[in-house]
Coordinates of C-alpha atoms in Angstrom, one line a residue:
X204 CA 0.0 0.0 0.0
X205 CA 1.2 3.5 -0.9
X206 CA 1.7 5.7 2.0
X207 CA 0.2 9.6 0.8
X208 CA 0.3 12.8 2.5
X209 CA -2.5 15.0 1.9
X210 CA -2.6 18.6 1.2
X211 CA -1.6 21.1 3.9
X212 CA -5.3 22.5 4.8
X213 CA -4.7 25.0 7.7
X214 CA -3.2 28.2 7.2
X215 CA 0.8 28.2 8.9
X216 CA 3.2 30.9 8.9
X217 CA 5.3 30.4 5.6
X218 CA 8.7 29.4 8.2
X219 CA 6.1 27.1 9.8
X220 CA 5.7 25.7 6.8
X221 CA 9.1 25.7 5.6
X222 CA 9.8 23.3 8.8
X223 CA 7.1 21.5 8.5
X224 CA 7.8 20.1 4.8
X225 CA 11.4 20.0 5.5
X226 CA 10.8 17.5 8.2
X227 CA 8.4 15.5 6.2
X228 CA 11.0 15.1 2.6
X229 CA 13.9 13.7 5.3
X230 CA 12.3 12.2 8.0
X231 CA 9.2 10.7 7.0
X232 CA 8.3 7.6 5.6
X233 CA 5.9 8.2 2.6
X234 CA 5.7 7.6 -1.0
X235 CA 4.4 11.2 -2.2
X236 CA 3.2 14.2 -0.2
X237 CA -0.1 16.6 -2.3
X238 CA 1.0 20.3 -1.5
X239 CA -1.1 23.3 -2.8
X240 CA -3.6 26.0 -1.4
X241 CA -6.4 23.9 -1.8
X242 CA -9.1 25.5 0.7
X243 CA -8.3 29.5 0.3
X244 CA -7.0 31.0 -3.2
X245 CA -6.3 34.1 -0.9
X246 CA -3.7 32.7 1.4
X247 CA -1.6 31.4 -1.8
X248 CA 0.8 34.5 -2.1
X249 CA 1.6 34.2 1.4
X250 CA 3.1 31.0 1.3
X251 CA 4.0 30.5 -2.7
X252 CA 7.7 30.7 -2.4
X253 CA 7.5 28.2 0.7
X254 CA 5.4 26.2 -1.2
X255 CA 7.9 25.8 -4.1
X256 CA 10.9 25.2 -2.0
X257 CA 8.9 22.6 -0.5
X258 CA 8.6 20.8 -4.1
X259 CA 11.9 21.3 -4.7
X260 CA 13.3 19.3 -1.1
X261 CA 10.5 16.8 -1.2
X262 CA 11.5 15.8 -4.9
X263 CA 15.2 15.6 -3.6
X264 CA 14.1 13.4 -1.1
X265 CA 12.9 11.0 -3.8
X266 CA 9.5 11.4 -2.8
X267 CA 6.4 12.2 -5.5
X268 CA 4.8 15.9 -5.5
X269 CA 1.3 16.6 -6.4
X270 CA 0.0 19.9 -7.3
X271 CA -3.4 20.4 -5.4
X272 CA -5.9 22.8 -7.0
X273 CA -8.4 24.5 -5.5
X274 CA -11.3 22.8 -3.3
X275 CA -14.1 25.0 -4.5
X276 CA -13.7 27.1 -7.6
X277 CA -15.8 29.9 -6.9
X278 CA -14.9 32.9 -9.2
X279 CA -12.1 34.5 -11.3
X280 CA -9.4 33.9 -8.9
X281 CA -9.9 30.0 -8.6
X282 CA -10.1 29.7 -12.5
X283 CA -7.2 31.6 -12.9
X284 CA -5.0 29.3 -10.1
X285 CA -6.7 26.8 -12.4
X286 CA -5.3 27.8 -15.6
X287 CA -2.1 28.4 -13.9
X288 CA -1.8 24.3 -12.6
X289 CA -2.7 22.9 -15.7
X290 CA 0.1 23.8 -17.2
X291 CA 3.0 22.9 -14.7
X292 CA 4.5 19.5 -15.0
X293 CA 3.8 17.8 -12.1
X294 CA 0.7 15.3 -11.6
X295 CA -2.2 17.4 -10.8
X296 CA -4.9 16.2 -7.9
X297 CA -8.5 17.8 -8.8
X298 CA -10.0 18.8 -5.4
X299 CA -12.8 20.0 -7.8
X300 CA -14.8 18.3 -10.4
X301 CA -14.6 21.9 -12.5
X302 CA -10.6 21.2 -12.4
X303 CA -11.5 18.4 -15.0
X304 CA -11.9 20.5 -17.5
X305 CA -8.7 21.9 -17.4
X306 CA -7.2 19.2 -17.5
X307 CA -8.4 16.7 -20.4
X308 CA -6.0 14.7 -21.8
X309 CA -3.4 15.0 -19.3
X310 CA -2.9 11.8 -16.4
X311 CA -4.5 13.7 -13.2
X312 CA -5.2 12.6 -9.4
X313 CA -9.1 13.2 -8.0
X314 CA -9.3 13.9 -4.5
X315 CA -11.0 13.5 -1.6
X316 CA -13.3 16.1 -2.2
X317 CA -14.9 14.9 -5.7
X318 CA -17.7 12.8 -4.9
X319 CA -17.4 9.1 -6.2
X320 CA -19.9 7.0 -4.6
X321 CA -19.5 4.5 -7.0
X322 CA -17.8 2.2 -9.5
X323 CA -19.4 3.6 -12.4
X324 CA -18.4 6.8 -11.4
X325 CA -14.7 5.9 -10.7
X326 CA -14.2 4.0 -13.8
X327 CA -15.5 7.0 -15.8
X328 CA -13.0 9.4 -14.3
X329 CA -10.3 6.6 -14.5
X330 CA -11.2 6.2 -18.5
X331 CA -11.0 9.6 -18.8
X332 CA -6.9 10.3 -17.5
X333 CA -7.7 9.8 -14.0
X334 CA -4.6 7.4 -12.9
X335 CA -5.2 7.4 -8.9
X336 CA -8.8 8.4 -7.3
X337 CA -9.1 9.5 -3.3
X338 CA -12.5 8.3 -2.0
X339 CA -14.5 10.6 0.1
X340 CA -14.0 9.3 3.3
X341 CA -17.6 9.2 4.4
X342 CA -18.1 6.2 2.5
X343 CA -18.0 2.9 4.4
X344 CA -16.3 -0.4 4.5
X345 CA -18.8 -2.3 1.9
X346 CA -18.9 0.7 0.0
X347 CA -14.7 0.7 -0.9
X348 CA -14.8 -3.0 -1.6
X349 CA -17.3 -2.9 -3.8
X350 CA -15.5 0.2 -6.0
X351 CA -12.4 -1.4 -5.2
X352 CA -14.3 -4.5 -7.3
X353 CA -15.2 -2.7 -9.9
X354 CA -12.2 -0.9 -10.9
X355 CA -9.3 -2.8 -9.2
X356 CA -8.2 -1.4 -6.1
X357 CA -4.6 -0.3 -6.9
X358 CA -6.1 2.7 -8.5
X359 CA -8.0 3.6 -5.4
X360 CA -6.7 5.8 -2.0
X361 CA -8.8 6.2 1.0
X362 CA -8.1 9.0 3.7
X363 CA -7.1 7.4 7.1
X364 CA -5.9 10.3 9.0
X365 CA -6.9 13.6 10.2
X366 CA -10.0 15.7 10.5
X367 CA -12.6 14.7 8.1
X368 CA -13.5 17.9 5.6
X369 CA -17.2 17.8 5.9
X370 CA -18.3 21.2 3.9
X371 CA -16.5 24.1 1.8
X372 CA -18.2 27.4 2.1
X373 CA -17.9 30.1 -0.7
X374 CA -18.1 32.4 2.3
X375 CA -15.8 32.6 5.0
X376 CA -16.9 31.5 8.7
X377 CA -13.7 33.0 10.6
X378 CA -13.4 36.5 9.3
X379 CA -17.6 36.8 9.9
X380 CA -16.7 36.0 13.8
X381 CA -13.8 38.7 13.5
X382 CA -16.6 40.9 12.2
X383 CA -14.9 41.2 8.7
X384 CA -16.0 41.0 4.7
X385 CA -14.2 37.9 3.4
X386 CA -12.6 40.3 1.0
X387 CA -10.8 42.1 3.9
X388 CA -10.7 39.1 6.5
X389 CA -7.2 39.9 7.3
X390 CA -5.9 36.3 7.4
X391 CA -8.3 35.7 10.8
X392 CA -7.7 31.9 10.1
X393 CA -4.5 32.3 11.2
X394 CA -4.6 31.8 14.0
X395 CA -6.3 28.2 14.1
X396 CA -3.2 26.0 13.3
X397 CA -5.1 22.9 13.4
X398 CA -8.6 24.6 12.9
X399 CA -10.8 26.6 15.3
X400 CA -13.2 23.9 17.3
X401 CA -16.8 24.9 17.4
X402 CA -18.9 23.4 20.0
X403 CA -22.8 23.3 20.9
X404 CA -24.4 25.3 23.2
X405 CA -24.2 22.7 25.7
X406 CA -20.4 23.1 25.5
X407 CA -19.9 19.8 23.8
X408 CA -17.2 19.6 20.8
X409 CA -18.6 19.4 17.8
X410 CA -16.4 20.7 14.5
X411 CA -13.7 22.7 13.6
X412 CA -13.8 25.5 11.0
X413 CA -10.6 26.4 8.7
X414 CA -11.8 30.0 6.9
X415 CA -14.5 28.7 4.1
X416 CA -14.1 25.3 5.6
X417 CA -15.9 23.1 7.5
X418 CA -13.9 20.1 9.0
X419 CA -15.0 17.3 12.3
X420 CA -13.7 17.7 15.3
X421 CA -12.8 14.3 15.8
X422 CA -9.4 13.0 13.8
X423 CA -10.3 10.3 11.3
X424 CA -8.3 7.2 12.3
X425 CA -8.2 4.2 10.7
X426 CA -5.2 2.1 11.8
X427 CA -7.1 -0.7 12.7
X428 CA -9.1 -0.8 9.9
X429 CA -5.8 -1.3 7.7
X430 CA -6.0 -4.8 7.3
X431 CA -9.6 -4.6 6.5
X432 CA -8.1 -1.6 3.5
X433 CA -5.7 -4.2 2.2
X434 CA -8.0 -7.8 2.1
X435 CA -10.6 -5.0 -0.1
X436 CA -7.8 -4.4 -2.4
X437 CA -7.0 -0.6 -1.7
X438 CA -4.0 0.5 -3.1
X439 CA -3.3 3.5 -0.9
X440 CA -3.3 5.4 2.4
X441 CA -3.6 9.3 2.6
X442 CA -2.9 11.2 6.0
X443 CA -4.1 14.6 6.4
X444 CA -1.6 17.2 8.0
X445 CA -2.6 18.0 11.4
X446 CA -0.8 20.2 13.6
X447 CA 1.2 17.3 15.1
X448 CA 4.0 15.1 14.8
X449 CA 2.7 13.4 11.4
X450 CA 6.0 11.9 11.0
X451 CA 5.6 9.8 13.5
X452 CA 2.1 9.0 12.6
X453 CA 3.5 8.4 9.4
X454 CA 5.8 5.6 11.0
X455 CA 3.2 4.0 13.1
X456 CA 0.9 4.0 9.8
X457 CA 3.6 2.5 7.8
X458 CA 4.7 -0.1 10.4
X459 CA 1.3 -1.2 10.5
X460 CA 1.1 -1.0 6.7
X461 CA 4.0 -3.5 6.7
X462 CA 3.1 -5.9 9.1
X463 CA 5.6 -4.8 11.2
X464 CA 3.2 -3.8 14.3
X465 CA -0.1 -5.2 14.9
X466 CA -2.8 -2.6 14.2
X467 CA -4.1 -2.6 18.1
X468 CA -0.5 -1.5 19.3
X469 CA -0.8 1.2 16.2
X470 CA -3.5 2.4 17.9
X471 CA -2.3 2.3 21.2
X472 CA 0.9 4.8 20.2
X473 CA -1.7 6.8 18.2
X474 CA -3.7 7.8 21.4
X475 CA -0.3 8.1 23.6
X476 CA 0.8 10.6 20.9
X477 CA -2.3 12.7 21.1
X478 CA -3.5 12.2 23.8
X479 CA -5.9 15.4 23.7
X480 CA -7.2 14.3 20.4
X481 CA -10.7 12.1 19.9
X482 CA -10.3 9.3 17.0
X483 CA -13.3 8.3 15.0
X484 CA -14.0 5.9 12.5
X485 CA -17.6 5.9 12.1
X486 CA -18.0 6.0 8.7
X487 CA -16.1 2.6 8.0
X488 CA -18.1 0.6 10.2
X489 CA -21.5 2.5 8.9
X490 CA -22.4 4.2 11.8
X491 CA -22.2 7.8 12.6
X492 CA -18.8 9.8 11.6
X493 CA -17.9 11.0 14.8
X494 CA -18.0 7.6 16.4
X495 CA -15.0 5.5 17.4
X496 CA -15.5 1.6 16.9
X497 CA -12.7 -0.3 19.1
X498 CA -11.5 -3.6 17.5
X499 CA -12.4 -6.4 19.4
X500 CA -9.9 -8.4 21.5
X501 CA -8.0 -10.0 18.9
X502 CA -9.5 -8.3 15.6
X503 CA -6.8 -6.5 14.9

């Protein structure tokens, strides 16, 4: 199974970045790392120069760069950052299903963030240049298998890591609570790091929100569930950046990956590491998304 690192989603300080990717090209043990502004065209000149140096050390490293495009493209800025990826080099991943059209005939990644539901739907996008397809992660067990089935699995990624993006907003949540236009928000995403948790009026977490963004407040873990991935014929793993030590969660995913750890003790590490953090898995097992199914003694 490949071993994938997401797009950065959160907005970080361009030296925050800077360490951050470095880290990740000669530390970490993945096959490619996605890198892009996906969630906020506005936030892109701020961190386009750490953005490229990041290419740069990651491809030194030996490890594969994606280009993310936008998540939502909303108006004549996202077309334009559009355009603009369609013609570099690297592999594109379309975080939108308007990026398609900017990129017929060219090989191209889908992400996350496309809807595909179905086999149907993932053979048509595979038919059409797609050469690697990120399932939504609300989907369940049954539900990858039976893609997986249809198209061959090794074409197929499912996000195992980090907060699950639930919504994308044209507007922007964080710079209406700073009492701002979205046009002059002033960057008040800043600072949330690892998104800003929302909870209900009975003081009960319930979601994070990164600018336009909507995101759980639980992490997305599926560890356990690796061997489950694998038997169904999945091809790849994606982690999502959190504002954490994802190179070690990198190494516990890959030594679970590899048979090298049993997925319970993966698990185990997983909560010692973050110990602050609530894990669910709902979604695999069917049930609600912000639920955590434990294995049972032995499962994993």
């Amino acid at each position: 199974m490949r071993l994938i690192l997401g797009p950065l989603l959160f907005h970080w300080p361009p030296d925050k970045m800077r360490d951050f990717y470095a880290r990740i090209a000669d530390e970490a043990d993945l096959d490619g790392v996605v890198i892009g502004e996906a969630v906020c065209s506005k936030r892109l000149p701020l961190i386009a120069e750490a953005l490229a140096e990041a290419a740069a050390r990651l491809e030194r490293a030996g490890k594969e760069v994606i280009l993310a495009s936008p998540i939502l493209i909303a108006g004549p800025r996202e077309e334009a950052l559009a355009a603009a990826l369609a013609k570099e080099s690297r592999l594109i991943e379309a975080e939108d299903v308007a990026m398609l059209a900017f990129l017929q005939g060219r090989p191209h990644r889908i992400g996350p963030f496309v809807n595909v539901y179905n086999g149907a739907t993932a053979r048509h996008l595979l038919d059409r240049g797609a050469v690697r397809i990120t399932l939504p992660p609300e989907l369940p067990g049954a539900a990858l298998s039976h893609i997986a089935a249809a198209v061959g699995g090794e074409a197929l990624e499912v996000l195992a890591f980090g907060r699950l993006p639930l919504a994308i907003s044209a507007r922007c949540i964080e710079a209406r609570l700073a009492g701002r236009r979205k046009d002059d928000c002033r960057f008040a995403c800043a600072g949330a790091p690892d998104g800003r948790a929302v909870h209900t009026l009975e003081g009960a977490p319930f979601l994070a929100i990164n600018g336009v963004q909507t995101l759980s407040f639980a992490y997305l873990n599926l560890i356990t569930e690796v061997p489950a991935l694998r038997a169904a014929g999945i091809g790849g793993l994606r982690l999502s950046p959190q504002d954490c030590d994802m190179v070690e969660v990198a190494a516990l995913f890959r030594a679970v990956i590899e048979d090298r750890m049993d997925p319970a003790e993966g698990l185990a590490r997983l909560e010692a590491l973050l110990p602050e953090r609530v894990f669910a898995n709902g979604h695999f097992h069917g049930r609600a998304g912000a639920a955590f199914i434990a294995p049972s003694p032995g499962q994993a």
